[in-house]
């Protein structure tokens, strides 16, 4: 079976996850609350965010085989599954483990504290009506959660059909995901402007992206080369990183190959992708540590900016001070950066930040509390490294690599 | 043999070529001379430019197999041939038909009126010392001339080793060429910044470019896919057109394939490329007509610009008038464009043009001679279409396509 060789959960995992939760609650969350980090940047993390299984997000134009891919891996149907040549999947679906089969509507899922989807509430009813959780007792789902998505449509169809912002919702899922799979149909390659926009909204998540050139057995070897070349040519233009995306050329369903001149290649590629998915649970803990490090550094900068700005007011409010502050924001960022010796990469986007801060009474933010900042720094310098000592040495290498 | 199916020269070809020569000499050349088009844009055409065989230009980093490729097609050595793993070919070589084997040094070739290389003189001794003509009695060379080039080197090596501007010389050959083959080594794929610069200097010639992923049998099928994907990814970034370049994945030498899992593909790709080369002689006449059309339109605009500028002086010279003219050149271009209803694409690059014109006594250029312009327009509207009637109908389609 495809899931046979999934590793058992390592015994060190619960210890580390508990440690992360504790550090987040005691060292990071208080600063987030004091300076409204959740409103400026991203919602506070919940228990479920730490406990959640690695997530695989599937994206692609309609009929590229996203839903069939999940079915192929699970080796079974799941509640709400729809497969067909016309646009079929009409909603976001979290396919998760459950002792018995059931479908939970998005409105209900989004208020369950033990599921990592509370953040979806910000997209409102329009999205929640088009979101559901499909629970199935599949062994694979004990290790991985899949997010199936509606296929990207072209032109007007996309705009008219959807009452929520598709790219924004995709971005939300992409941030939570451990792996983003972009599916293309070798038999009918098409990269619409809409899909390009979706890919562009994944900027910053490039290391999670893998590409599947699906249905590759539907054409002969020479045609396949052309299609693959055209795909790489276009992707290279859309994705700005010099590193080449890994593309898996295969066919993910249970039918025999139509053309057999690439059988060996297609088999090897499929195995490579399955191996990659199998490595996700292991890497997920490492990713969670990395993300907490990233978040902590952003929170630190955020707190230093807001306390600094607040201090510019002295003890009372002046409209002119605020105007002046907003106008000279770039200068202030520079002063803060030098004063505390901060990497510029940890600073927020200045335009977004200015728009947000304009809506606040800045002087009400607390003045600098050096002790909390020191605590945060201690956590980065001492507590997190201590935690990572629990991870076997060969996995630490990956942590090192992704940090630089 | 690889050259067996090369078509015999069509009987209509000499008629058309003679017609083109006559039209050029009577309708275009006089205007070129009067307004120094050769100094501003490109040297006047010689008999040899019209008579020349289709040219195939080979480009690539060193050791990608350029010289071996030519040897493979000719099925024989030629004077001056050098093949080897280190950088070997150290000069530009025109491999042409000759009744007996001989090597002619660049300085001599560049003054022979019956060879299309007189234009190389502008690059001076530095280049001519690194150019030679290799003549060989190969049947294939009766149809096609090959230009072998020194491999592109990386970094300092490239700069130090060459006393002429490599990209400028390549650009010169590329303009004359009917086909530009970019060779890459599948076994050691590398696209240096220097080679990127060479590819960028081919801008505007994109329709002539074909890519060869050579030595493709040296790696297995799955590795080959990766390498090919990486190549397309990078090329897509360097070449700005959305159309995907045709890449031929094969191995061009007489040894048997090392890996045999892609034999069928590599064979088909090789045959496709040979078929493409076989079509060159036929398409060459069509290309010559197209280029004369392009040139005539540029000459017309050039003459209208210079006569207009000259007329701004009245009959005597004033330094201030010249200064004023150069300053407002964009405005004058617009006036000329509207007055004569000219396509803006036929106008010269304004910066280059301004630098050139600054060195002339503008008032000495002849005033507008409407009759010559009318003659040129007649040629474009009547004489050239009459000539193309000599070409069989199926080839005319291509003419139409490349005109739009
Ligand atoms: N590997 C494959 N080879 C050939 N056909 C396939 C393959 N996978 C799926 N298909 C077919 O393609 C069609 C679309 O499949 P599916 O519904 O899974 O795509 P989808 O990407 O989920 O589409 P949507 O975006 O509309 O939900 C179906 O008819 C399915 O049988
Ligand atoms: N198709 C091929 N497969 C494997 N090896 C090849 C192939 N073609 C050429 N070679 C080998 O690659 C090396 C370089 O070949 P060659 O001299 O033709 O390259 P080149 O591109 O002309 O190099 P340079 O730019 O230095 O002139 C030689 O050792 C040659 O035998
Ligand atoms: Mg679907
Ligand atoms: Mg060579």
Coordinates of N, CA and C in Angstrom, one line a residue, chain A residues 220-222 224-249 261 264-265 268-269 272, chain B residues 220-222 224-249 261 264-265 268-269 272:
Chain A
X220 N 2.7 10.9 -26.0 CA 3.9 10.1 -26.2 C 5.1 10.8 -25.7
X221 N 6.2 10.1 -25.7 CA 7.4 10.6 -25.0 C 7.9 12.0 -25.6
X222 N 7.8 12.1 -27.0 CA 8.3 13.3 -27.6 C 7.4 14.5 -27.3
X224 N 5.5 14.7 -24.7 CA 5.7 15.0 -23.3 C 6.9 15.9 -23.0
X225 N 8.0 15.7 -23.8 CA 9.1 16.6 -23.6 C 8.7 18.0 -24.0
X226 N 8.0 18.2 -25.1 CA 7.6 19.5 -25.5 C 6.8 20.2 -24.4
X227 N 5.8 19.4 -23.9 CA 4.9 20.0 -22.9 C 5.6 20.3 -21.6
X228 N 6.5 19.4 -21.2 CA 7.3 19.7 -20.0 C 8.2 20.9 -20.2
X229 N 8.8 21.0 -21.4 CA 9.6 22.2 -21.7 C 8.8 23.5 -21.7
X230 N 7.6 23.4 -22.3 CA 6.8 24.6 -22.3 C 6.4 25.0 -20.8
X231 N 6.1 24.0 -20.0 CA 5.8 24.3 -18.6 C 6.9 25.0 -17.9
X232 N 8.1 24.4 -18.0 CA 9.3 25.0 -17.3 C 9.6 26.4 -17.8
X233 N 9.5 26.6 -19.1 CA 9.7 27.9 -19.8 C 8.7 28.9 -19.1
X234 N 7.5 28.6 -19.0 CA 6.5 29.5 -18.4 C 6.7 29.7 -16.9
X235 N 6.9 28.6 -16.2 CA 7.1 28.7 -14.8 C 8.3 29.6 -14.4
X236 N 9.4 29.4 -15.2 CA 10.6 30.2 -15.0 C 10.3 31.7 -15.1
X237 N 9.3 32.0 -15.9 CA 9.0 33.4 -16.1 C 8.1 33.9 -14.9
X238 N 7.3 33.0 -14.4 CA 6.3 33.4 -13.3 C 7.0 33.5 -12.0
X239 N 7.9 32.4 -11.7 CA 8.5 32.3 -10.4 C 9.9 32.9 -10.5
X240 N 10.1 33.9 -9.6 CA 11.3 34.7 -9.8 C 12.6 34.1 -9.2
X241 N 12.5 33.0 -8.5 CA 13.8 32.5 -7.9 C 14.6 31.8 -9.0
X242 N 15.9 31.8 -8.9 CA 16.7 31.1 -9.9 C 16.7 29.6 -9.7
X243 N 16.4 29.1 -8.5 CA 16.4 27.6 -8.3 C 15.2 27.1 -9.0
X244 N 15.5 26.0 -9.7 CA 14.4 25.3 -10.5 C 13.5 24.6 -9.6
X245 N 12.2 24.7 -9.9 CA 11.2 24.0 -9.1 C 11.2 22.5 -9.5
X246 N 11.0 21.6 -8.5 CA 11.0 20.2 -8.8 C 9.6 19.9 -9.4
X247 N 9.7 19.3 -10.6 CA 8.4 18.9 -11.3 C 8.4 17.3 -11.3
X248 N 7.3 16.7 -10.9 CA 7.1 15.3 -10.9 C 6.3 15.0 -12.1
X249 N 6.8 14.2 -13.1 CA 6.1 13.9 -14.3 C 5.5 12.5 -14.2
X261 N 5.7 4.4 -23.5 CA 7.1 4.6 -23.8 C 7.8 5.4 -22.7
X264 N 9.0 3.8 -17.4 CA 10.0 3.7 -16.3 C 10.1 5.1 -15.6
X265 N 10.2 6.1 -16.5 CA 10.3 7.5 -16.0 C 9.1 7.8 -15.0
X268 N 9.3 6.1 -11.7 CA 10.3 6.7 -10.8 C 9.8 8.0 -10.3
X269 N 9.2 8.8 -11.1 CA 8.8 10.1 -10.6 C 7.7 10.0 -9.6
X272 N 9.3 9.0 -6.4 CA 10.0 10.2 -5.8 C 9.0 11.1 -5.0
Chain B
X220 N 20.9 9.4 -17.7 CA 19.7 8.6 -17.9 C 18.5 9.4 -18.0
X221 N 17.4 8.8 -18.4 CA 16.2 9.5 -18.8 C 15.7 10.5 -17.7
X222 N 15.7 10.0 -16.4 CA 15.2 10.9 -15.4 C 16.1 12.1 -15.2
X224 N 18.0 13.4 -17.5 CA 17.8 14.2 -18.7 C 16.6 15.1 -18.5
X225 N 15.5 14.6 -18.0 CA 14.3 15.4 -17.7 C 14.7 16.6 -16.9
X226 N 15.4 16.4 -15.8 CA 15.8 17.4 -14.8 C 16.6 18.5 -15.6
X227 N 17.6 18.0 -16.3 CA 18.5 18.9 -17.0 C 17.7 19.8 -18.1
X228 N 16.9 19.1 -18.8 CA 16.1 19.8 -19.8 C 15.2 20.8 -19.1
X229 N 14.6 20.4 -18.0 CA 13.7 21.3 -17.3 C 14.5 22.6 -16.8
X230 N 15.7 22.3 -16.3 CA 16.5 23.4 -15.8 C 16.9 24.4 -16.9
X231 N 17.1 23.8 -18.1 CA 17.5 24.6 -19.3 C 16.3 25.5 -19.7
X232 N 15.1 24.9 -19.8 CA 14.0 25.7 -20.2 C 13.6 26.8 -19.2
X233 N 13.8 26.4 -17.9 CA 13.5 27.3 -16.8 C 14.4 28.6 -17.0
X234 N 15.7 28.3 -17.2 CA 16.6 29.5 -17.4 C 16.4 30.2 -18.7
X235 N 16.2 29.5 -19.8 CA 16.1 30.1 -21.1 C 14.8 31.0 -21.0
X236 N 13.8 30.5 -20.4 CA 12.5 31.3 -20.3 C 12.8 32.7 -19.6
X237 N 13.7 32.7 -18.7 CA 14.1 33.9 -18.0 C 14.9 34.8 -18.9
X238 N 15.8 34.3 -19.7 CA 16.7 35.1 -20.5 C 16.0 35.6 -21.7
X239 N 15.2 34.8 -22.4 CA 14.6 35.2 -23.6 C 13.2 35.7 -23.3
X240 N 12.9 36.9 -23.8 CA 11.7 37.6 -23.3 C 10.4 37.2 -24.0
X241 N 10.5 36.5 -25.2 CA 9.3 36.2 -25.9 C 8.5 35.1 -25.2
X242 N 7.2 35.1 -25.3 CA 6.4 34.0 -24.7 C 6.5 32.7 -25.4
X243 N 6.7 32.8 -26.8 CA 6.8 31.5 -27.5 C 8.0 30.7 -27.0
X244 N 7.8 29.4 -26.9 CA 8.8 28.5 -26.3 C 9.8 28.2 -27.5
X245 N 11.1 28.3 -27.2 CA 12.1 27.9 -28.1 C 12.1 26.4 -28.4
X246 N 12.3 26.0 -29.6 CA 12.4 24.6 -29.9 C 13.7 24.1 -29.5
X247 N 13.7 23.1 -28.6 CA 15.0 22.5 -28.1 C 15.0 21.0 -28.7
X248 N 16.1 20.7 -29.4 CA 16.3 19.4 -29.9 C 17.2 18.6 -28.9
X249 N 16.7 17.5 -28.3 CA 17.4 16.8 -27.3 C 18.0 15.6 -28.0
X261 N 18.1 4.4 -22.6 CA 16.7 4.4 -22.3 C 15.9 5.6 -23.0
X264 N 14.8 6.2 -28.6 CA 13.8 6.5 -29.5 C 13.6 8.1 -29.6
X265 N 13.5 8.7 -28.4 CA 13.4 10.1 -28.4 C 14.6 10.8 -29.1
X268 N 14.5 10.5 -32.8 CA 13.4 11.4 -33.4 C 13.8 12.9 -33.4
X269 N 14.4 13.3 -32.3 CA 14.8 14.7 -32.2 C 15.9 15.0 -33.2
X272 N 14.4 15.4 -36.6 CA 13.6 16.6 -36.7 C 14.6 17.8 -37.0

